[in-house]
Amino acid sequence: MGSIAVDDATMSRPPFKVLVVGGSYGGLSAALNLQDICSGRAARCGPDAKKAALDGTSAAHDGPQFAVDITVVDERDGFYHLIGTPLAFADESYAEKCWVKYEDVPALQQSPNNIRILRGSVQSIDQERKIAKVLGSENGPKPIDLKYDYLIAAAGLRRVFPVVPQSLLRKQYLFEAGDHIQAATANRHGVAVVGGGAVGIEMAAELKLVCPDLKVTLIHSRDKLLSAEPLPEEVKDRSLELVHEAGVEVLMSHRVDRTEEFVDNGHKAYKVYFTNGHTLVADSVIMAISRSVPSTTFLPREVLNEEGYVKIQPSLHFPSESPNSDDHLAIGDLVKWSGIKRCGGAMHMGYLAANNIHMRMKQAVSGTEPTYLELDEIPPMIGLAVGKKAVAYWPTNGVSSGEDVNKLFFGDDLGFDICWNHLRLGGYDVVKS
């Protein structure tokens, strides 16, 4: 690993304090990429590190090094692979893999070891004074004031169960997943999955893959799957074909009116009533309709749009008219930006945010005018796992599907290893192809 000369002014100043709100794909990407750059390493999610990994060489960052203290605040006690939820709620052994406690993530323990994980939530921020009120599990019921130099909002969206687990501790999550799996796989009347978006499709297909004898019915209120997404009709039609190929029964244009619980031979069951007069009996009804709400209640109202998303500049900074906007950035699912929300986009934003904060540090020390990296407009694109197969759409490549597409986009574990390795959560020098 090469080293970068550090001038006296850089060495003599106290560490820059960076607060990252959210410890998922975007938040961890920002924290780890910033740690890399400030310690003289090429950013792990950047092109230099990727090229070095392919060449089998080491890579250094050619900018100045800075002492930095990074605090990541997250409500959970570990990194949860959100993409894996459909399989985690179908397979208990996979559920074990899908959530890794922060203390067990090697990258967060690696030298220079300047990333602190604080389990809790940010209640509010004073953007002008750069102080956050943090309610932490270690501090009791009283919030503490946390001063920062730079803030990255990466808290994502609040999603309902079972789109994501509601537990905040890994131990509780495993019970939550186990109870859900037991209820969903009773295998008398089968399971009904309501919602033909990406989450519903993947949940239905993964249940059928793990339990081939289980009757799984996917219910959607519209005449096309993925109806809420700005995708070509070919993607939606091919998704339906793959769902059928996976062995899932599909009810299109069926809007749920109500469900009624009843006892069937001593077992709990449900009768689903549709607005068209049809009915369906199931052992379990999974509502896979994601009523997602941005986790931005801690942010000033003036930086949000009417739906609660952060109105970012292309540099990922808060709106220019807000106080200290160049010291506040937002990334991931909670930003108002083009494209379908994806973990790949969140990790890329984390890399850009790390670079742009480093630019601000250079400006603070040497007065250098920052040249920010900017986020391009993102066209609609998707990778959707449907059992053993997947369908993908990229504007430049069009639509593709099959088992090879599933392998390319999701590997053998709904993308866990792909994301883990991309972020080098096993350690900076642990690089897997």
Tab-separated table of C-alpha atoms in Angstrom:
chain	number	residue	atom	x	y	z
A	1	MET	CA	0.000	0.000	0.000
A	2	GLY	CA	1.445	3.342	-0.988
A	3	SER	CA	1.452	6.255	1.423
A	4	ILE	CA	0.650	9.890	0.815
A	5	ALA	CA	2.676	12.698	2.315
A	6	VAL	CA	0.689	14.581	4.938
A	7	ASP	CA	1.517	18.200	5.695
A	8	ASP	CA	1.833	19.715	9.176
A	9	ALA	CA	-1.462	21.583	8.914
A	10	THR	CA	-3.290	18.324	8.293
A	11	MET	CA	-1.569	16.503	11.138
A	12	SER	CA	-1.988	19.238	13.741
A	13	ARG	CA	-5.742	19.776	13.443
A	14	PRO	CA	-8.241	17.642	15.402
A	15	PRO	CA	-10.006	14.828	13.540
A	16	PHE	CA	-12.906	15.765	11.291
A	17	LYS	CA	-16.145	14.440	12.763
A	18	VAL	CA	-18.512	12.780	10.307
A	19	LEU	CA	-21.985	11.590	11.257
A	20	VAL	CA	-23.634	8.959	9.050
A	21	VAL	CA	-27.319	8.351	9.757
A	22	GLY	CA	-28.096	4.792	8.644
A	23	GLY	CA	-25.932	1.675	8.442
A	24	SER	CA	-27.269	-0.100	5.373
A	25	TYR	CA	-25.831	-0.194	1.846
A	26	GLY	CA	-25.454	3.571	1.385
A	27	GLY	CA	-24.373	4.427	4.915
A	28	LEU	CA	-21.712	1.718	5.148
A	29	SER	CA	-20.483	2.575	1.656
A	30	ALA	CA	-20.048	6.230	2.628
A	31	ALA	CA	-18.312	5.428	5.924
A	32	LEU	CA	-15.929	2.812	4.520
A	33	ASN	CA	-15.069	4.699	1.321
A	34	LEU	CA	-14.370	7.837	3.370
A	35	GLN	CA	-12.168	5.855	5.742
A	36	ASP	CA	-10.255	4.535	2.727
A	37	ILE	CA	-9.665	7.937	1.166
A	38	CYS	CA	-8.693	9.639	4.425
A	39	SER	CA	-6.151	6.893	5.184
A	40	GLY	CA	-4.552	6.958	1.728
A	41	ARG	CA	-6.275	3.934	0.207
A	42	ALA	CA	-8.195	3.974	-3.035
A	43	ALA	CA	-11.928	4.106	-2.301
A	44	ARG	CA	-13.135	0.493	-2.223
A	45	CYS	CA	-16.146	1.187	-4.437
A	46	GLY	CA	-14.228	3.374	-6.865
A	47	PRO	CA	-12.622	2.539	-10.220
A	48	ASP	CA	-9.028	2.607	-8.921
A	49	ALA	CA	-9.640	-0.066	-6.303
A	50	LYS	CA	-11.553	-2.226	-8.784
A	51	LYS	CA	-8.774	-1.986	-11.356
A	52	ALA	CA	-6.131	-2.809	-8.757
A	53	ALA	CA	-8.133	-5.840	-7.649
A	54	LEU	CA	-8.297	-7.111	-11.234
A	55	ASP	CA	-4.577	-6.477	-11.738
A	56	GLY	CA	-3.616	-8.013	-8.410
A	57	THR	CA	-1.943	-4.796	-7.259
A	58	SER	CA	-2.473	-2.347	-4.415
A	59	ALA	CA	-3.964	1.088	-4.952
A	60	ALA	CA	-3.494	4.355	-3.108
A	61	HIS	CA	-5.540	7.531	-3.124
A	62	ASP	CA	-3.539	10.431	-4.476
A	63	GLY	CA	-5.099	13.087	-2.217
A	64	PRO	CA	-4.100	14.189	1.289
A	65	GLN	CA	-4.811	12.036	4.308
A	66	PHE	CA	-6.906	13.342	7.183
A	67	ALA	CA	-7.658	12.205	10.691
A	68	VAL	CA	-11.370	11.454	10.793
A	69	ASP	CA	-13.832	10.111	13.360
A	70	ILE	CA	-16.879	8.522	11.741
A	71	THR	CA	-20.014	7.740	13.743
A	72	VAL	CA	-22.687	5.585	12.124
A	73	VAL	CA	-26.062	5.727	13.881
A	74	ASP	CA	-28.425	2.871	13.104
A	75	GLU	CA	-31.446	1.401	14.869
A	76	ARG	CA	-30.387	-2.181	14.124
A	77	ASP	CA	-27.505	-3.993	15.784
A	78	GLY	CA	-26.137	-5.216	12.477
A	79	PHE	CA	-25.967	-5.037	8.702
A	80	TYR	CA	-29.147	-6.494	7.238
A	81	HIS	CA	-29.194	-7.552	3.589
A	82	LEU	CA	-32.534	-6.029	2.642
A	83	ILE	CA	-32.598	-7.635	-0.809
A	84	GLY	CA	-32.547	-11.049	0.826
A	85	THR	CA	-35.806	-10.599	2.766
A	86	PRO	CA	-37.927	-12.796	0.453
A	87	LEU	CA	-35.564	-15.731	1.035
A	88	ALA	CA	-34.877	-14.888	4.690
A	89	PHE	CA	-38.618	-15.171	5.314
A	90	ALA	CA	-38.742	-18.533	3.547
A	91	ASP	CA	-35.536	-20.283	4.673
A	92	GLU	CA	-34.299	-20.206	8.281
A	93	SER	CA	-30.723	-21.140	7.376
A	94	TYR	CA	-30.523	-18.209	4.965
A	95	ALA	CA	-32.069	-15.905	7.585
A	96	GLU	CA	-29.019	-16.650	9.752
A	97	LYS	CA	-26.711	-15.387	7.015
A	98	CYS	CA	-28.742	-12.338	6.055
A	99	TRP	CA	-28.108	-10.320	9.258
A	100	VAL	CA	-24.541	-9.801	10.501
A	101	LYS	CA	-24.016	-7.917	13.751
A	102	TYR	CA	-21.806	-4.872	13.278
A	103	GLU	CA	-19.295	-6.254	15.761
A	104	ASP	CA	-18.887	-9.271	13.460
A	105	VAL	CA	-18.234	-7.248	10.289
A	106	PRO	CA	-14.413	-7.392	9.819
A	107	ALA	CA	-14.248	-4.181	7.780
A	108	LEU	CA	-15.612	-2.184	10.719
A	109	GLN	CA	-12.873	-3.469	13.013
A	110	GLN	CA	-10.025	-2.914	10.542
A	111	SER	CA	-7.257	-0.326	11.016
A	112	PRO	CA	-7.448	2.658	11.292
A	113	ASN	CA	-10.523	1.555	13.284
A	114	ASN	CA	-12.085	5.020	13.300
A	115	ILE	CA	-15.684	3.995	12.566
A	116	ARG	CA	-17.953	3.858	15.617
A	117	ILE	CA	-21.389	2.248	15.436
A	118	LEU	CA	-23.964	3.810	17.731
A	119	ARG	CA	-27.222	1.903	17.990
A	120	GLY	CA	-30.036	4.377	18.177
A	121	SER	CA	-31.804	7.036	16.152
A	122	VAL	CA	-31.266	10.674	15.293
A	123	GLN	CA	-34.183	12.719	16.603
A	124	SER	CA	-33.314	16.044	14.975
A	125	ILE	CA	-30.441	18.080	13.602
A	126	ASP	CA	-29.508	21.727	13.925
A	127	GLN	CA	-28.149	22.315	10.442
A	128	GLU	CA	-26.754	25.737	11.301
A	129	ARG	CA	-24.901	24.711	14.480
A	130	LYS	CA	-24.163	21.205	13.136
A	131	ILE	CA	-25.465	19.369	16.179
A	132	ALA	CA	-27.568	16.197	16.111
A	133	LYS	CA	-29.818	15.001	18.914
A	134	VAL	CA	-29.258	11.248	19.154
A	135	LEU	CA	-31.316	8.815	21.181
A	136	GLY	CA	-28.989	5.861	21.700
A	137	SER	CA	-29.517	2.485	23.312
A	138	GLU	CA	-26.457	3.170	25.480
A	139	ASN	CA	-27.709	6.532	26.786
A	140	GLY	CA	-31.109	5.711	28.253
A	141	PRO	CA	-34.226	7.763	27.467
A	142	LYS	CA	-32.453	11.124	27.209
A	143	PRO	CA	-31.042	12.215	23.822
A	144	ILE	CA	-27.450	13.389	23.636
A	145	ASP	CA	-26.046	16.209	21.530
A	146	LEU	CA	-23.547	15.029	18.939
A	147	LYS	CA	-21.458	17.659	17.185
A	148	TYR	CA	-20.310	16.969	13.653
A	149	ASP	CA	-18.427	18.637	10.813
A	150	TYR	CA	-20.218	16.724	8.051
A	151	LEU	CA	-23.448	14.740	7.976
A	152	ILE	CA	-24.624	12.055	5.563
A	153	ALA	CA	-28.316	11.140	5.743
A	154	ALA	CA	-28.652	7.496	4.676
A	155	ALA	CA	-31.512	6.232	6.828
A	156	GLY	CA	-33.477	4.790	3.906
A	157	LEU	CA	-37.205	4.074	3.946
A	158	ARG	CA	-39.520	2.726	6.600
A	159	ARG	CA	-41.136	-0.385	5.164
A	160	VAL	CA	-43.876	-2.521	6.673
A	161	PHE	CA	-43.668	-6.169	7.730
A	162	PRO	CA	-43.038	-8.540	6.015
A	163	VAL	CA	-41.379	-6.427	3.324
A	164	VAL	CA	-38.641	-6.023	5.946
A	165	PRO	CA	-38.320	-7.436	9.459
A	166	GLN	CA	-39.345	-5.032	12.197
A	167	SER	CA	-36.894	-6.374	14.799
A	168	LEU	CA	-33.899	-4.215	15.668
A	169	LEU	CA	-31.809	-6.983	17.223
A	170	ARG	CA	-30.505	-10.006	15.337
A	171	LYS	CA	-31.723	-12.435	17.988
A	172	GLN	CA	-35.275	-11.086	17.827
A	173	TYR	CA	-35.183	-11.034	14.013
A	174	LEU	CA	-34.401	-14.764	13.894
A	175	PHE	CA	-37.497	-15.477	16.004
A	176	GLU	CA	-39.519	-13.131	13.787
A	177	ALA	CA	-38.355	-14.883	10.620
A	178	GLY	CA	-38.904	-18.328	12.136
A	179	ASP	CA	-42.475	-17.532	13.204
A	180	HIS	CA	-43.259	-16.122	9.757
A	181	ILE	CA	-41.851	-19.190	7.991
A	182	GLN	CA	-43.779	-21.567	10.236
A	183	ALA	CA	-47.045	-19.743	9.563
A	184	ALA	CA	-46.445	-19.423	5.829
A	185	THR	CA	-45.529	-23.053	5.231
A	186	ALA	CA	-48.330	-24.824	7.090
A	187	ASN	CA	-49.196	-26.468	3.738
A	188	ARG	CA	-52.928	-27.083	4.067
A	189	HIS	CA	-54.550	-24.323	2.015
A	190	GLY	CA	-51.291	-22.679	1.011
A	191	VAL	CA	-50.167	-19.079	1.227
A	192	ALA	CA	-51.493	-15.979	-0.509
A	193	VAL	CA	-49.034	-13.195	-1.356
A	194	VAL	CA	-50.759	-9.878	-2.013
A	195	GLY	CA	-48.920	-7.432	-4.247
A	196	GLY	CA	-47.416	-7.945	-7.692
A	197	GLY	CA	-44.484	-5.583	-7.301
A	198	ALA	CA	-40.888	-6.720	-7.017
A	199	VAL	CA	-41.219	-7.694	-3.346
A	200	GLY	CA	-44.378	-9.762	-3.844
A	201	ILE	CA	-42.990	-11.548	-6.894
A	202	GLU	CA	-39.770	-12.482	-5.121
A	203	MET	CA	-41.541	-13.547	-1.916
A	204	ALA	CA	-43.934	-15.834	-3.781
A	205	ALA	CA	-41.186	-17.346	-5.914
A	206	GLU	CA	-38.771	-17.928	-3.015
A	207	LEU	CA	-41.466	-19.620	-0.921
A	208	LYS	CA	-42.236	-21.946	-3.834
A	209	LEU	CA	-38.530	-22.606	-4.397
A	210	VAL	CA	-37.880	-23.515	-0.752
A	211	CYS	CA	-41.166	-25.436	-0.358
A	212	PRO	CA	-42.007	-26.963	-3.770
A	213	ASP	CA	-45.122	-28.734	-2.432
A	214	LEU	CA	-46.575	-25.547	-0.985
A	215	LYS	CA	-49.431	-23.903	-2.861
A	216	VAL	CA	-48.441	-20.275	-3.405
A	217	THR	CA	-50.804	-17.750	-4.969
A	218	LEU	CA	-49.661	-14.296	-6.047
A	219	ILE	CA	-52.467	-11.726	-6.085
A	220	HIS	CA	-52.273	-8.416	-7.921
A	221	SER	CA	-54.921	-5.745	-8.374
A	222	ARG	CA	-53.768	-4.656	-11.853
A	223	ASP	CA	-53.558	-6.442	-15.197
A	224	LYS	CA	-49.729	-6.292	-15.265
A	225	LEU	CA	-47.114	-7.190	-12.685
A	226	LEU	CA	-44.705	-4.394	-11.700
A	227	SER	CA	-47.490	-1.988	-12.642
A	228	ALA	CA	-46.085	0.832	-10.518
A	229	GLU	CA	-42.662	0.770	-12.183
A	230	PRO	CA	-41.721	2.747	-15.331
A	231	LEU	CA	-40.503	-0.355	-17.159
A	232	PRO	CA	-41.121	-1.705	-20.680
A	233	GLU	CA	-44.099	-4.026	-21.110
A	234	GLU	CA	-41.711	-6.810	-22.077
A	235	VAL	CA	-40.214	-6.791	-18.569
A	236	LYS	CA	-43.647	-7.080	-16.968
A	237	ASP	CA	-44.782	-9.826	-19.331
A	238	ARG	CA	-41.577	-11.808	-18.904
A	239	SER	CA	-41.862	-11.490	-15.123
A	240	LEU	CA	-45.314	-13.070	-15.247
A	241	GLU	CA	-43.985	-15.906	-17.408
A	242	LEU	CA	-41.199	-16.607	-14.908
A	243	VAL	CA	-43.640	-16.567	-11.995
A	244	HIS	CA	-45.743	-19.195	-13.767
A	245	GLU	CA	-42.606	-21.225	-14.572
A	246	ALA	CA	-41.692	-21.121	-10.868
A	247	GLY	CA	-44.971	-22.906	-10.091
A	248	VAL	CA	-46.719	-19.949	-8.492
A	249	GLU	CA	-50.419	-19.495	-9.197
A	250	VAL	CA	-51.336	-15.938	-10.179
A	251	LEU	CA	-54.568	-13.968	-9.806
A	252	MET	CA	-54.399	-10.776	-11.871
A	253	SER	CA	-56.925	-7.925	-11.608
A	254	HIS	CA	-57.949	-9.135	-8.148
A	255	ARG	CA	-58.207	-6.373	-5.550
A	256	VAL	CA	-58.487	-7.531	-1.931
A	257	ASP	CA	-61.591	-6.232	-0.183
A	258	ARG	CA	-61.023	-7.853	3.209
A	259	THR	CA	-59.690	-10.939	4.952
A	260	GLU	CA	-61.425	-12.896	7.685
A	261	GLU	CA	-59.701	-15.234	10.111
A	262	PHE	CA	-61.391	-18.527	11.004
A	263	VAL	CA	-60.549	-21.883	12.576
A	264	ASP	CA	-60.253	-24.838	10.224
A	265	ASN	CA	-59.961	-28.244	11.974
A	266	GLY	CA	-58.235	-26.610	14.917
A	267	HIS	CA	-55.894	-24.499	12.769
A	268	LYS	CA	-55.978	-20.796	12.020
A	269	ALA	CA	-56.836	-19.950	8.395
A	270	TYR	CA	-57.971	-16.952	6.384
A	271	LYS	CA	-60.655	-16.275	3.816
A	272	VAL	CA	-59.759	-13.561	1.347
A	273	TYR	CA	-62.618	-11.624	-0.254
A	274	PHE	CA	-62.035	-9.746	-3.516
A	275	THR	CA	-63.963	-6.778	-4.861
A	276	ASN	CA	-64.934	-8.832	-7.943
A	277	GLY	CA	-66.835	-11.318	-5.759
A	278	HIS	CA	-64.236	-14.103	-5.793
A	279	THR	CA	-62.862	-15.663	-2.585
A	280	LEU	CA	-59.740	-17.593	-1.616
A	281	VAL	CA	-58.815	-19.641	1.465
A	282	ALA	CA	-55.197	-19.608	2.689
A	283	ASP	CA	-53.250	-20.613	5.789
A	284	SER	CA	-51.341	-17.360	5.638
A	285	VAL	CA	-51.804	-14.018	3.872
A	286	ILE	CA	-48.626	-12.051	3.219
A	287	MET	CA	-49.172	-8.378	2.461
A	288	ALA	CA	-46.234	-7.584	0.179
A	289	ILE	CA	-47.418	-4.093	-0.594
A	290	SER	CA	-44.605	-1.787	0.447
A	291	ARG	CA	-46.027	1.395	1.934
A	292	SER	CA	-42.599	2.965	2.096
A	293	VAL	CA	-42.045	6.253	3.906
A	294	PRO	CA	-38.717	8.135	3.878
A	295	SER	CA	-36.948	8.069	7.259
A	296	THR	CA	-36.427	11.817	7.245
A	297	THR	CA	-38.442	13.112	10.199
A	298	PHE	CA	-35.168	14.191	11.840
A	299	LEU	CA	-34.350	16.572	8.990
A	300	PRO	CA	-35.489	20.204	8.573
A	301	ARG	CA	-38.714	20.453	6.620
A	302	GLU	CA	-37.226	22.901	4.111
A	303	VAL	CA	-34.819	20.296	2.685
A	304	LEU	CA	-37.652	17.832	1.957
A	305	ASN	CA	-40.254	17.635	-0.773
A	306	GLU	CA	-43.954	17.093	-0.082
A	307	GLU	CA	-43.444	13.304	0.197
A	308	GLY	CA	-40.569	13.609	2.666
A	309	TYR	CA	-37.692	12.851	0.279
A	310	VAL	CA	-34.518	14.954	0.458
A	311	LYS	CA	-34.153	17.432	-2.398
A	312	ILE	CA	-30.493	16.851	-3.232
A	313	GLN	CA	-28.218	18.638	-5.665
A	314	PRO	CA	-26.298	16.471	-8.196
A	315	SER	CA	-23.356	16.640	-5.753
A	316	LEU	CA	-25.672	14.946	-3.188
A	317	HIS	CA	-25.656	18.066	-1.000
A	318	PHE	CA	-28.773	19.470	0.624
A	319	PRO	CA	-30.503	22.348	-1.223
A	320	SER	CA	-28.099	25.290	-1.607
A	321	GLU	CA	-30.415	27.702	0.191
A	322	SER	CA	-30.287	25.651	3.418
A	323	PRO	CA	-27.648	26.434	6.111
A	324	ASN	CA	-24.223	24.806	5.620
A	325	SER	CA	-25.575	22.866	2.665
A	326	ASP	CA	-22.087	21.804	1.521
A	327	ASP	CA	-21.580	20.017	4.835
A	328	HIS	CA	-24.812	18.008	4.624
A	329	LEU	CA	-25.397	15.211	2.108
A	330	ALA	CA	-28.116	12.634	1.529
A	331	ILE	CA	-27.855	9.295	-0.263
A	332	GLY	CA	-29.820	6.152	-0.982
A	333	ASP	CA	-33.550	5.531	-0.902
A	334	LEU	CA	-34.470	8.708	0.998
A	335	VAL	CA	-33.394	11.096	-1.778
A	336	LYS	CA	-35.557	12.524	-4.520
A	337	TRP	CA	-33.821	11.367	-7.690
A	338	SER	CA	-34.564	9.595	-10.929
A	339	GLY	CA	-34.533	5.830	-11.350
A	340	ILE	CA	-35.837	2.828	-9.426
A	341	LYS	CA	-34.388	2.609	-5.927
A	342	ARG	CA	-31.700	-0.089	-5.808
A	343	CYS	CA	-28.895	-1.059	-3.443
A	344	GLY	CA	-26.336	-0.596	-6.224
A	345	GLY	CA	-27.371	3.025	-6.568
A	346	ALA	CA	-27.135	3.553	-2.798
A	347	MET	CA	-23.600	2.115	-2.652
A	348	HIS	CA	-22.543	4.276	-5.599
A	349	MET	CA	-23.942	7.366	-3.897
A	350	GLY	CA	-21.979	6.441	-0.770
A	351	TYR	CA	-18.782	6.438	-2.821
A	352	LEU	CA	-19.606	9.845	-4.332
A	353	ALA	CA	-20.464	11.283	-0.907
A	354	ALA	CA	-17.157	10.093	0.541
A	355	ASN	CA	-15.241	11.783	-2.269
A	356	ASN	CA	-17.175	15.023	-1.872
A	357	ILE	CA	-16.662	15.182	1.885
A	358	HIS	CA	-12.943	14.621	1.321
A	359	MET	CA	-13.024	17.602	-1.041
A	360	ARG	CA	-14.567	19.686	1.740
A	361	MET	CA	-11.829	18.572	4.124
A	362	LYS	CA	-9.181	19.692	1.609
A	363	GLN	CA	-10.906	23.031	1.341
A	364	ALA	CA	-11.012	23.420	5.145
A	365	VAL	CA	-7.277	22.714	5.467
A	366	SER	CA	-5.762	24.290	2.369
A	367	GLY	CA	-8.479	26.480	0.890
A	368	THR	CA	-8.619	24.403	-2.289
A	369	GLU	CA	-11.840	24.991	-4.199
A	370	PRO	CA	-13.693	21.640	-4.252
A	371	THR	CA	-14.468	19.811	-7.465
A	372	TYR	CA	-17.390	17.588	-6.591
A	373	LEU	CA	-18.315	14.294	-8.203
A	374	GLU	CA	-21.910	14.459	-9.392
A	375	LEU	CA	-24.664	11.887	-9.642
A	376	ASP	CA	-25.945	11.293	-13.152
A	377	GLU	CA	-29.602	10.887	-13.934
A	378	ILE	CA	-30.516	7.224	-13.469
A	379	PRO	CA	-32.765	5.583	-16.071
A	380	PRO	CA	-35.253	2.893	-14.980
A	381	MET	CA	-33.505	-0.472	-14.575
A	382	ILE	CA	-34.160	-3.607	-12.595
A	383	GLY	CA	-32.870	-7.028	-11.662
A	384	LEU	CA	-35.621	-9.302	-10.332
A	385	ALA	CA	-35.070	-12.777	-8.873
A	386	VAL	CA	-37.892	-15.232	-9.622
A	387	GLY	CA	-36.983	-18.551	-8.033
A	388	LYS	CA	-34.116	-20.147	-9.940
A	389	LYS	CA	-34.342	-17.578	-12.715
A	390	ALA	CA	-34.244	-13.797	-12.964
A	391	VAL	CA	-35.297	-11.074	-15.347
A	392	ALA	CA	-33.173	-7.970	-15.872
A	393	TYR	CA	-33.596	-4.756	-17.775
A	394	TRP	CA	-30.920	-2.183	-18.569
A	395	PRO	CA	-31.610	0.482	-21.212
A	396	THR	CA	-28.365	-0.318	-23.024
A	397	ASN	CA	-28.834	-4.112	-22.954
A	398	GLY	CA	-32.599	-4.496	-23.093
A	399	VAL	CA	-34.414	-7.396	-21.427
A	400	SER	CA	-32.741	-10.668	-20.500
A	401	SER	CA	-33.856	-13.573	-18.361
A	402	GLY	CA	-32.939	-17.076	-17.262
A	403	GLU	CA	-30.845	-18.966	-14.747
A	404	ASP	CA	-27.661	-17.343	-16.034
A	405	VAL	CA	-29.156	-13.908	-15.388
A	406	ASN	CA	-30.001	-14.964	-11.843
A	407	LYS	CA	-26.420	-16.123	-11.315
A	408	LEU	CA	-25.006	-12.884	-12.697
A	409	PHE	CA	-27.202	-10.515	-10.679
A	410	PHE	CA	-27.835	-12.496	-7.496
A	411	GLY	CA	-25.310	-15.322	-7.260
A	412	ASP	CA	-26.508	-18.206	-5.099
A	413	ASP	CA	-27.838	-16.126	-2.209
A	414	LEU	CA	-30.013	-13.263	-3.509
A	415	GLY	CA	-27.006	-11.000	-3.815
A	416	PHE	CA	-25.618	-11.231	-0.266
A	417	ASP	CA	-22.086	-12.177	-1.300
A	418	ILE	CA	-22.139	-9.689	-4.187
A	419	CYS	CA	-22.956	-6.780	-1.853
A	420	TRP	CA	-20.666	-8.035	0.922
A	421	ASN	CA	-17.749	-8.299	-1.486
A	422	HIS	CA	-18.472	-5.014	-3.276
A	423	LEU	CA	-18.292	-3.200	0.072
A	424	ARG	CA	-15.369	-5.423	1.134
A	425	LEU	CA	-17.099	-6.038	4.439
A	426	GLY	CA	-14.732	-8.948	4.974
A	427	GLY	CA	-11.824	-6.464	5.032
A	428	TYR	CA	-10.228	-4.073	2.547
A	429	ASP	CA	-7.696	-6.616	1.335
A	430	VAL	CA	-10.220	-9.436	1.049
A	431	VAL	CA	-11.154	-9.232	-2.633
A	432	LYS	CA	-13.281	-11.888	-4.319
A	433	SER	CA	-14.177	-12.071	-7.975
